[in-house]
Tab-separated table of N, CA and C in Angstrom:
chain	number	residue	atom	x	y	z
O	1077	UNK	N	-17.975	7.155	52.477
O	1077	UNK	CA	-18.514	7.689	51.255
O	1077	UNK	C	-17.557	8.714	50.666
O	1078	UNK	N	-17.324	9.044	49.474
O	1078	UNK	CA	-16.461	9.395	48.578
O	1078	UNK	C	-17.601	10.852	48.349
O	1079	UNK	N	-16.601	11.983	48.853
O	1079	UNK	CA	-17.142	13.332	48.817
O	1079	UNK	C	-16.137	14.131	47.995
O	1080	UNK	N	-16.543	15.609	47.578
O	1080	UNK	CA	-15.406	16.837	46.969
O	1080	UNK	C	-15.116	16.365	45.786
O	1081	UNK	N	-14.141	16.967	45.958
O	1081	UNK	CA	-13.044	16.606	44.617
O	1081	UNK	C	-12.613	15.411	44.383
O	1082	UNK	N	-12.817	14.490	44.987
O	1082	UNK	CA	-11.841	13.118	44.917
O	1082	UNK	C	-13.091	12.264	44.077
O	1083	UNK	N	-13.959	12.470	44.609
O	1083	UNK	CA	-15.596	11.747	44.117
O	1083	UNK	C	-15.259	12.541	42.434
O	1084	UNK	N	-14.932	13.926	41.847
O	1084	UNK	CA	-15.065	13.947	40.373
O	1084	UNK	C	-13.515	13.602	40.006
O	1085	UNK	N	-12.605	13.684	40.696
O	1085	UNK	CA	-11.561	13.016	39.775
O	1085	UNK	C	-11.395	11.220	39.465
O	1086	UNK	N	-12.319	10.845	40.638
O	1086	UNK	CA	-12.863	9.389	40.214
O	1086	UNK	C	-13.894	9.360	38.755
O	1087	UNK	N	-14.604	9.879	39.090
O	1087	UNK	CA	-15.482	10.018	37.657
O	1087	UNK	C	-14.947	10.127	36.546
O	1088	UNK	N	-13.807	11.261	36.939
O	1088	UNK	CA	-13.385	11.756	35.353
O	1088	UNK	C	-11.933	10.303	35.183
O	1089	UNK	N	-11.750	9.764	35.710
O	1089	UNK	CA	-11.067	8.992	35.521
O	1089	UNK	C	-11.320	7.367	35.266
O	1090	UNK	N	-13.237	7.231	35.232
O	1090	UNK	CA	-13.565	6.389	35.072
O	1090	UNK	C	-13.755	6.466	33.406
O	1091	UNK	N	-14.527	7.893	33.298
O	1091	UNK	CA	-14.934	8.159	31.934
O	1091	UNK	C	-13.973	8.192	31.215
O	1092	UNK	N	-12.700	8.546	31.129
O	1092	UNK	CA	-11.431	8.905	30.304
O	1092	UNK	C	-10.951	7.164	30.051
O	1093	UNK	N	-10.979	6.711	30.981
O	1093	UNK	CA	-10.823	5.026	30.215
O	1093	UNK	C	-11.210	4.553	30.176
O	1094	UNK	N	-12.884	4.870	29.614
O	1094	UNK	CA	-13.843	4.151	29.032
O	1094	UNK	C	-13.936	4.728	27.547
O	1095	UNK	N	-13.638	5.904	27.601
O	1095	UNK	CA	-13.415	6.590	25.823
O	1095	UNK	C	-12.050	5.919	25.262
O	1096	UNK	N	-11.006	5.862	25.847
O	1096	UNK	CA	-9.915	5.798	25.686
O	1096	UNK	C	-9.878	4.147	25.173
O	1097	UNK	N	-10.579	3.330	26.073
O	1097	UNK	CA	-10.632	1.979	25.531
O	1097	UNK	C	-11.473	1.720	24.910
O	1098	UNK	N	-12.783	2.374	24.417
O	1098	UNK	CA	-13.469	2.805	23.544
O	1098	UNK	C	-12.809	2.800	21.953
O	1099	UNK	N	-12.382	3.758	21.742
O	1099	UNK	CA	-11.057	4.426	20.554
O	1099	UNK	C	-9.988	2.997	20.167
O	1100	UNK	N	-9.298	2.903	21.231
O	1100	UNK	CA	-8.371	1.576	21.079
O	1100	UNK	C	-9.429	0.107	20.757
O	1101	UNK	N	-10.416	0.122	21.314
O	1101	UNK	CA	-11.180	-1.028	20.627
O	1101	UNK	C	-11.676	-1.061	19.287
O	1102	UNK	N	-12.181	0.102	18.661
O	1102	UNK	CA	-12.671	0.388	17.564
O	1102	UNK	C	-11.550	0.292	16.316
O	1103	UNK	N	-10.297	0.786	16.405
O	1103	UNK	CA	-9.650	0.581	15.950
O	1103	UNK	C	-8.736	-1.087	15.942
O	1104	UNK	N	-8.709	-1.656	16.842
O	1104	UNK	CA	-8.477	-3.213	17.065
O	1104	UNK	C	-9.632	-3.881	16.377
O	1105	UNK	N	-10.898	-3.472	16.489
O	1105	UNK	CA	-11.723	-4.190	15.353
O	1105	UNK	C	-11.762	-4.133	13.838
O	1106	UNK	N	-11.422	-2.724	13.213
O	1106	UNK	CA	-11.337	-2.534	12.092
O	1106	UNK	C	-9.935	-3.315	11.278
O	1107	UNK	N	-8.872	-3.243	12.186
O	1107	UNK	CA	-7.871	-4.612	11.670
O	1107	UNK	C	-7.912	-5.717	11.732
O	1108	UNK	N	-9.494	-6.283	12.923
O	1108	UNK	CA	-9.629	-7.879	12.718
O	1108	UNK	C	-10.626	-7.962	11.577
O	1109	UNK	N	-11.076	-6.778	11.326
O	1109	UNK	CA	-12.028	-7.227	10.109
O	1109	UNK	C	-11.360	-7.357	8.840
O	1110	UNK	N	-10.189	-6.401	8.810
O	1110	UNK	CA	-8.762	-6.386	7.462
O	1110	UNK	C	-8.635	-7.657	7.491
O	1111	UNK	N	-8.642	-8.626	8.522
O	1111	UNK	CA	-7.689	-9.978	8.597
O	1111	UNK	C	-8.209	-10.964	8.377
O	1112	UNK	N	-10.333	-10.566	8.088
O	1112	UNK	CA	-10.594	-11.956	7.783
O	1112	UNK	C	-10.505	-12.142	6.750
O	1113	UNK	N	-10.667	-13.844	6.457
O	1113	UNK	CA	-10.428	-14.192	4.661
O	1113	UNK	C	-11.350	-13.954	3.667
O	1114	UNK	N	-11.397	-13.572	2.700
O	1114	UNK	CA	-12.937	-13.006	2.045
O	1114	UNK	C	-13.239	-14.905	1.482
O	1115	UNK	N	-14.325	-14.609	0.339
O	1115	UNK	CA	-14.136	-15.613	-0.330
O	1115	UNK	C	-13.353	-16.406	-1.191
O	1116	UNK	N	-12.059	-15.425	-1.583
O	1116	UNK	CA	-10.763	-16.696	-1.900
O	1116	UNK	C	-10.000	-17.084	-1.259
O	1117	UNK	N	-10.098	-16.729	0.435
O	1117	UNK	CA	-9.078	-17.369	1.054
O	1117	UNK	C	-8.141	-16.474	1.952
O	1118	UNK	N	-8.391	-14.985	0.888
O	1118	UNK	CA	-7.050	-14.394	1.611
O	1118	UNK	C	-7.810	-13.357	1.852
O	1119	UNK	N	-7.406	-12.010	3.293
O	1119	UNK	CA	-7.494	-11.256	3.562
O	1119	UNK	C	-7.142	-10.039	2.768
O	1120	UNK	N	-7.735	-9.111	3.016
O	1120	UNK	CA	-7.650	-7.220	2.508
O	1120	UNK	C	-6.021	-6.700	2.746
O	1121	UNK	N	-5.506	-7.375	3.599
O	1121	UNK	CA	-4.011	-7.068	4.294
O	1121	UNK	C	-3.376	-8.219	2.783
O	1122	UNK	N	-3.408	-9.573	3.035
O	1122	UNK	CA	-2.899	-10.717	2.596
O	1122	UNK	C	-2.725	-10.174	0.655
O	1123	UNK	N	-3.993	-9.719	0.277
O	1123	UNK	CA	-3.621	-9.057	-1.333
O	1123	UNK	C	-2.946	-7.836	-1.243
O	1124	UNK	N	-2.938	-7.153	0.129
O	1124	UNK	CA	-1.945	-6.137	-0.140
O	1124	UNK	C	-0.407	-6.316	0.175
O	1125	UNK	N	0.029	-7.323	0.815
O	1125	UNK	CA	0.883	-7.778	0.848
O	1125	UNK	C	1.233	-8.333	-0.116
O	1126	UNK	N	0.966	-9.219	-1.063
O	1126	UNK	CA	1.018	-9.931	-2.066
O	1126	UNK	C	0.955	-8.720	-3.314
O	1127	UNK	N	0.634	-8.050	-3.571
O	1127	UNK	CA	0.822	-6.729	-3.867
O	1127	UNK	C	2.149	-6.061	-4.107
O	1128	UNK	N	2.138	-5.572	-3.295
O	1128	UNK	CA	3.588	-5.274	-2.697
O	1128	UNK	C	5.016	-5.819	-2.778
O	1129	UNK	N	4.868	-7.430	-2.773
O	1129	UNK	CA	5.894	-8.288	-3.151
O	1129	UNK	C	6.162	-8.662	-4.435
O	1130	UNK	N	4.973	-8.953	-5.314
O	1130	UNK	CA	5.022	-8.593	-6.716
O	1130	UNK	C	5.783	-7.809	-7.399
O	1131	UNK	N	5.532	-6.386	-6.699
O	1131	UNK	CA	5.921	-5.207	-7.856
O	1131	UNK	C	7.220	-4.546	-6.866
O	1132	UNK	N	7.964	-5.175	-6.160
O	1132	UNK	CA	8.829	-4.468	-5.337
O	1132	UNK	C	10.336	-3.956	-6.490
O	1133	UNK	N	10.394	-4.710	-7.502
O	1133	UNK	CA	11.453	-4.810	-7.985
O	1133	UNK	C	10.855	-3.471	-9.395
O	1134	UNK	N	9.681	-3.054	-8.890
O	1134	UNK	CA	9.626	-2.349	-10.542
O	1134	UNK	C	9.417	-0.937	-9.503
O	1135	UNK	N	9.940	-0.785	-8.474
O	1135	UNK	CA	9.940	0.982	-7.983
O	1135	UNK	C	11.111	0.858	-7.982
O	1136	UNK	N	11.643	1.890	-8.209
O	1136	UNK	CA	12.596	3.035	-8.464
O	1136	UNK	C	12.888	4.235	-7.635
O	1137	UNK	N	13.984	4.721	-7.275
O	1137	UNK	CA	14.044	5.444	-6.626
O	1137	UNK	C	13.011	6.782	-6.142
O	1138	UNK	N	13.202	7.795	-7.335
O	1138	UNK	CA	12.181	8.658	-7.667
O	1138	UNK	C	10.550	8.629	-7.206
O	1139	UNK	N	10.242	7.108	-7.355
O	1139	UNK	CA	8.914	7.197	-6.904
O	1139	UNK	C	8.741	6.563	-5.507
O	1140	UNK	N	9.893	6.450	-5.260
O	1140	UNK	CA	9.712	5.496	-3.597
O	1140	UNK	C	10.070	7.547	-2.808
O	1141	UNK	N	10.893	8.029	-3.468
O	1141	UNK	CA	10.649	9.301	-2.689
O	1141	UNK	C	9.563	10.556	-3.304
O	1142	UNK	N	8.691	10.169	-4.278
O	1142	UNK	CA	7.560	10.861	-4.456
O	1142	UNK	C	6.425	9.814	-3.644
O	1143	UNK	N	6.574	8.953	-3.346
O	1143	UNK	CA	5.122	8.217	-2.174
O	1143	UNK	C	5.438	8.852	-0.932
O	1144	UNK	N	7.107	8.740	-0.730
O	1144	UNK	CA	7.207	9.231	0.960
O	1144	UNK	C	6.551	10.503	0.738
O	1145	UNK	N	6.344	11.507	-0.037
O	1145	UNK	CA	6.743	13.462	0.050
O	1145	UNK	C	4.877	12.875	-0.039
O	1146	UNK	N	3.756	12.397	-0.752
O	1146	UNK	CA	2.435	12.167	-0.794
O	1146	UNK	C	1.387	11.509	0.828
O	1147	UNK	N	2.544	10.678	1.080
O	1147	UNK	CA	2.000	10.067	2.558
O	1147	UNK	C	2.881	10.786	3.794
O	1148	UNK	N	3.628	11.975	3.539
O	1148	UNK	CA	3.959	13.110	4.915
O	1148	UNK	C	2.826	13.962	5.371
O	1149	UNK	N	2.075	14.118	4.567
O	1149	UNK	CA	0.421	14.799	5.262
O	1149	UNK	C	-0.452	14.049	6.459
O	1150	UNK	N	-0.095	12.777	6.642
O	1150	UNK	CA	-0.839	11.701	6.930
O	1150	UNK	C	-0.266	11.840	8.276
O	1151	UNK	N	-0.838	11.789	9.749
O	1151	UNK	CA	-0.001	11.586	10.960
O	1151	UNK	C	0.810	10.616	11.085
O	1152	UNK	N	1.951	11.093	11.531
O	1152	UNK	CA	2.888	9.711	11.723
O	1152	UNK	C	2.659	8.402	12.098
O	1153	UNK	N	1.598	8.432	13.386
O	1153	UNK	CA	1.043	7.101	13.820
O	1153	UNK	C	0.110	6.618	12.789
O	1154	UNK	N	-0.011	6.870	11.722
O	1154	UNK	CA	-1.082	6.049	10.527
O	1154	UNK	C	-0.075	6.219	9.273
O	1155	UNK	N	0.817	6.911	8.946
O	1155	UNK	CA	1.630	6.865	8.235
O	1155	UNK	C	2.038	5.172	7.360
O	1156	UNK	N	2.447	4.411	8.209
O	1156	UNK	CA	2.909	3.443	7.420
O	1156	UNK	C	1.695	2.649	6.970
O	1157	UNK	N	0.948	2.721	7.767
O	1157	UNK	CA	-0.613	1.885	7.536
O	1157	UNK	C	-0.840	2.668	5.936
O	1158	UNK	N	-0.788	3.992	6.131
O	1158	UNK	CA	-1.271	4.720	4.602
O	1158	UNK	C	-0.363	3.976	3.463
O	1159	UNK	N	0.817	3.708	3.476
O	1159	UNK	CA	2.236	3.639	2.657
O	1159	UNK	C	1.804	2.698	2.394
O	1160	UNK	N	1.640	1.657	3.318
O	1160	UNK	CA	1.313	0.192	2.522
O	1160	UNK	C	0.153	0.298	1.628
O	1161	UNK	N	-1.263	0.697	2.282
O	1161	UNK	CA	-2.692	0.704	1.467
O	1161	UNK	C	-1.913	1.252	0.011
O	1162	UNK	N	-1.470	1.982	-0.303
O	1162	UNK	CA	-1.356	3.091	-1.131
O	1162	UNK	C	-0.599	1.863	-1.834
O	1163	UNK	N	0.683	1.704	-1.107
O	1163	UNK	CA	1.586	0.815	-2.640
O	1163	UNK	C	0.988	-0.292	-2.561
O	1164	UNK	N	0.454	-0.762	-2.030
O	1164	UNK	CA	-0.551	-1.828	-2.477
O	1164	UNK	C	-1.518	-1.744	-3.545
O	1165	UNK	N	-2.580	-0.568	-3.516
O	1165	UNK	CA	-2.870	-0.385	-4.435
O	1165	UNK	C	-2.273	-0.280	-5.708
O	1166	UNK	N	-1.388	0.402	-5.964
O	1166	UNK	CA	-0.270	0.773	-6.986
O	1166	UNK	C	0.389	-0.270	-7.490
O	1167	UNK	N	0.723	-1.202	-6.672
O	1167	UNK	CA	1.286	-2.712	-7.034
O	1167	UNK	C	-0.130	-2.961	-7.876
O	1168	UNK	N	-1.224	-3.556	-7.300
O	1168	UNK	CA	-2.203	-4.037	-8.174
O	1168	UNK	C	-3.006	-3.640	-9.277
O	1169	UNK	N	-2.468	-1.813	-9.243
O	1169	UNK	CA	-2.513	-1.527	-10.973
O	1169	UNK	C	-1.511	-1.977	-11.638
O	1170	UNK	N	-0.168	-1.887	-11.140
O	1170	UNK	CA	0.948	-2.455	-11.878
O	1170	UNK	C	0.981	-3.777	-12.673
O	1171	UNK	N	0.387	-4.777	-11.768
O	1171	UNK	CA	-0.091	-6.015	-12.159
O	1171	UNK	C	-0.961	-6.174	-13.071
O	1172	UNK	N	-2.219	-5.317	-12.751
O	1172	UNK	CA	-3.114	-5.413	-13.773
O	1172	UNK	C	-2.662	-5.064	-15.264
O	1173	UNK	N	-2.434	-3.836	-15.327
O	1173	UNK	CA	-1.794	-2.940	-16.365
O	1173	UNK	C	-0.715	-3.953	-17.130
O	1174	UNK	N	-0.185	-5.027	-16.420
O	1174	UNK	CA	1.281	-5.318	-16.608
O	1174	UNK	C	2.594	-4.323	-16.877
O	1175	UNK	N	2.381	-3.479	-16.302
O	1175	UNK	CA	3.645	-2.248	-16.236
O	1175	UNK	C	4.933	-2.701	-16.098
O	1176	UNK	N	6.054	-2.482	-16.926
O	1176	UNK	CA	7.338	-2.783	-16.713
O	1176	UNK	C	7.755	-2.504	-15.322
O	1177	UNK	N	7.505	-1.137	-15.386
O	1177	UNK	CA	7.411	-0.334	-14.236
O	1177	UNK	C	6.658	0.475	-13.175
O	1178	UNK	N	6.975	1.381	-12.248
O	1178	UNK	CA	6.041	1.990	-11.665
O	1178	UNK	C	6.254	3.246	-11.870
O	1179	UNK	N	5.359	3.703	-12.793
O	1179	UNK	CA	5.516	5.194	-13.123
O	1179	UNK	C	5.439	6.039	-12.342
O	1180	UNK	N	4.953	7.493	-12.749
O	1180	UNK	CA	4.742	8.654	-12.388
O	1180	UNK	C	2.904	8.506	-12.020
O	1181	UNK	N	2.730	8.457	-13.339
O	1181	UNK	CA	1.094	8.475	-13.414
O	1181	UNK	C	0.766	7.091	-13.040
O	1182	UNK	N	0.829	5.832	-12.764
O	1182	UNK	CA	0.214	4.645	-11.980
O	1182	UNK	C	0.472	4.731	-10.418
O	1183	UNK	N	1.754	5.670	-10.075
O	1183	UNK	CA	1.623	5.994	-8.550
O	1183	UNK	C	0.690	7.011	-8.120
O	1184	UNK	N	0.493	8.232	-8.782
O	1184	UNK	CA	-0.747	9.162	-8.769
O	1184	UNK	C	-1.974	8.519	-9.141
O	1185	UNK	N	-2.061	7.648	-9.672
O	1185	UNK	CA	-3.516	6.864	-9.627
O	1185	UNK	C	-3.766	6.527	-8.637
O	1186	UNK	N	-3.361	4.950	-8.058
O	1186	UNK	CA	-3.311	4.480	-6.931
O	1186	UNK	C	-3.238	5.137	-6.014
O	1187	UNK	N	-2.698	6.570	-5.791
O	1187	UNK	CA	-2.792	7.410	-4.611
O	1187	UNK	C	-4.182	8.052	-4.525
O	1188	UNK	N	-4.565	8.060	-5.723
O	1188	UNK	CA	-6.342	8.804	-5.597
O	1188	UNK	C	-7.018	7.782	-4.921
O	1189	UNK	N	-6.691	6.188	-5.828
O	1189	UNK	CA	-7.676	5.351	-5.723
O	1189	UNK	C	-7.840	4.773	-4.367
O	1190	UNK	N	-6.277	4.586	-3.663
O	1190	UNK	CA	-6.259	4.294	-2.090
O	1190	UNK	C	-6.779	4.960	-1.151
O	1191	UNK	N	-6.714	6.594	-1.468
O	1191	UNK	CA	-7.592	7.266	-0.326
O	1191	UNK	C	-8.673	7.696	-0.179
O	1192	UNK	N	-9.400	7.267	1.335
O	1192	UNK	CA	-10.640	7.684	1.262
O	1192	UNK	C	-11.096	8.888	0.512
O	1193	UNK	N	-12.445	9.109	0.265
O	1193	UNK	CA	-13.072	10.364	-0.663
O	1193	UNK	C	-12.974	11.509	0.601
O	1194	UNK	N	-13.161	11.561	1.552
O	1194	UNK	CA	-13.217	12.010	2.925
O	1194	UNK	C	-11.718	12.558	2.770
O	1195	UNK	N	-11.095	12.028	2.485
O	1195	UNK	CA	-9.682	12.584	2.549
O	1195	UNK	C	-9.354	13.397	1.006
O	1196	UNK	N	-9.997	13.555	0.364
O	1196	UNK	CA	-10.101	13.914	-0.881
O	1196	UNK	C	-9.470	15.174	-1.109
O	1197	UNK	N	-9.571	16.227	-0.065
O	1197	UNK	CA	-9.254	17.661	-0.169
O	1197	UNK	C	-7.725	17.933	-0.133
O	1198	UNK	N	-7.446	16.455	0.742
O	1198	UNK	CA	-5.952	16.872	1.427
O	1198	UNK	C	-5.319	16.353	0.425
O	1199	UNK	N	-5.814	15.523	-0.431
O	1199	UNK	CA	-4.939	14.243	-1.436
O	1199	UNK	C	-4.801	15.620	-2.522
O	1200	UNK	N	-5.824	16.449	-2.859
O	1200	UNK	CA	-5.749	17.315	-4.035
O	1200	UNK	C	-4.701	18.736	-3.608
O	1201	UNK	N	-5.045	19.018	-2.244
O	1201	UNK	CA	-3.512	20.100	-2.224
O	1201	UNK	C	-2.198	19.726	-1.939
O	1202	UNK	N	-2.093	18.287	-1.356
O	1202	UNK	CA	-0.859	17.619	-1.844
O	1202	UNK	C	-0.416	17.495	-3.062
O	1203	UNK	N	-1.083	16.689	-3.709
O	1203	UNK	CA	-0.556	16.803	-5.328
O	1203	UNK	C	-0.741	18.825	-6.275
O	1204	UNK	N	-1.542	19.387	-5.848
O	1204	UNK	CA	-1.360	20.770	-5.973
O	1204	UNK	C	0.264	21.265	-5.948
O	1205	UNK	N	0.443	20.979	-4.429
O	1205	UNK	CA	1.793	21.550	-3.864
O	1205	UNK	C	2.978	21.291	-4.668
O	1206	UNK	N	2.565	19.751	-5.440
O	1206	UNK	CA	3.882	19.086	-6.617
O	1206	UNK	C	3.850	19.807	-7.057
O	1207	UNK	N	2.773	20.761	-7.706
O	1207	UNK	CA	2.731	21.357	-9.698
O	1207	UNK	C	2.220	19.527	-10.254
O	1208	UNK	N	1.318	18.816	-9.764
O	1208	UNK	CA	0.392	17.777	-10.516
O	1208	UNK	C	-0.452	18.217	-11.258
O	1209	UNK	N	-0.218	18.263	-12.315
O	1209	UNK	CA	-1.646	18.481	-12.836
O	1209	UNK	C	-2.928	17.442	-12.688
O	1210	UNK	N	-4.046	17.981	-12.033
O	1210	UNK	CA	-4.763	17.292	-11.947
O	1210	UNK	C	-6.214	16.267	-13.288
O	1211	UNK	N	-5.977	17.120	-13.705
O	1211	UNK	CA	-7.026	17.580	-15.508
O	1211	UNK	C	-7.088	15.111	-15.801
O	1212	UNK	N	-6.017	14.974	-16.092
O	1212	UNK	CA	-5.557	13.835	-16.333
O	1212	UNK	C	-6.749	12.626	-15.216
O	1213	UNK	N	-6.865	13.163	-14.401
O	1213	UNK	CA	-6.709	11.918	-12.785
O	1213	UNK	C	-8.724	12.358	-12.911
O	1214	UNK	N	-9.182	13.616	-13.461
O	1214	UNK	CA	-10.488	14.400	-12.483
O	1214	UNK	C	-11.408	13.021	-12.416
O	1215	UNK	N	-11.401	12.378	-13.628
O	1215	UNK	CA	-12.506	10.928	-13.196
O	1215	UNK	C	-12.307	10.346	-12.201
O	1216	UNK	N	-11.491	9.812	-11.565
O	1216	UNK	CA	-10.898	9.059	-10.641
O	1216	UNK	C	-11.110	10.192	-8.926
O	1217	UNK	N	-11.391	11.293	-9.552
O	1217	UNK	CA	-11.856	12.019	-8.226
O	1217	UNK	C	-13.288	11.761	-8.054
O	1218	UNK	N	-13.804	12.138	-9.046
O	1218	UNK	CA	-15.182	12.579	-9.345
O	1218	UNK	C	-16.256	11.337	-8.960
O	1219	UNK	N	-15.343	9.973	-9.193
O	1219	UNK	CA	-16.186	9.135	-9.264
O	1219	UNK	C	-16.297	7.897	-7.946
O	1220	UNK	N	-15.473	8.552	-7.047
O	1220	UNK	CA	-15.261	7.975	-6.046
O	1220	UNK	C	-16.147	8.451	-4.714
């Protein structure tokens, strides 16, 4: 029989990778749910990809290093996951809009519109920290 200390560092080592694979499962589900096909066929990933490939030729320097300086708040390990959601979005105003290009103000859109409301505080003292004026964007806060 398993007595002392050895009996709770078993425990605590049962419980720690049961949270741990807990966390890693939850997150492995939320990308198989990104991956299924909706009703036209293609996945939440698949239009953001398609997205993305569209409008690759209408960013410009300037705003490929104003997305990096907007998605450095974000932890590194979710970082690129953010970059894509975000120019994905931004691609599919681009598209919509038919924009020559990718502006100033259609990348600050898409950056409201991509991030959660939950994340709302951090998205507004980031763009703060630019000198953004916000006055322009407040619907797009307000209504999310």
């Amino acid at each position: 029989m398993l007595t002392g200390w050895f009996l709770w560092f078993i425990l605590f080592w049962v419980v720690f990778l049961l949270v741990m694979m807990s966390i890693g499962g939850f997150f492995m589900f939320r990308k198989f749910l990104k991956r299924l096909p909706k009703e036209d066929g293609k996945s939440e990933l698949d239009w953001q990809e398609y997205y993305i490939e569209q409008t690759r030729h209408l960013w410009g320097e300037e705003e490929r290093a104003l997305l990096e300086e907007l998605v450095r708040p974000v932890p590194e390990l979710f970082r690129d996951v953010a970059r894509q959601k975000i120019a994905g979005k931004i691609g599919e105003l681009a598209l919509k809009e038919q924009a020559p290009r990718i502006t100033r103000d259609l990348l600050i859109r898409g950056y409201i519109i991509a991030t959660p409301k939950r994340d709302h505080k951090f998205l507004i003292r980031t763009l703060q920290a630019k000198n953004i004026d916000l006055a322009p964007y407040q619907h797009l806060l307000e209504s999310r």
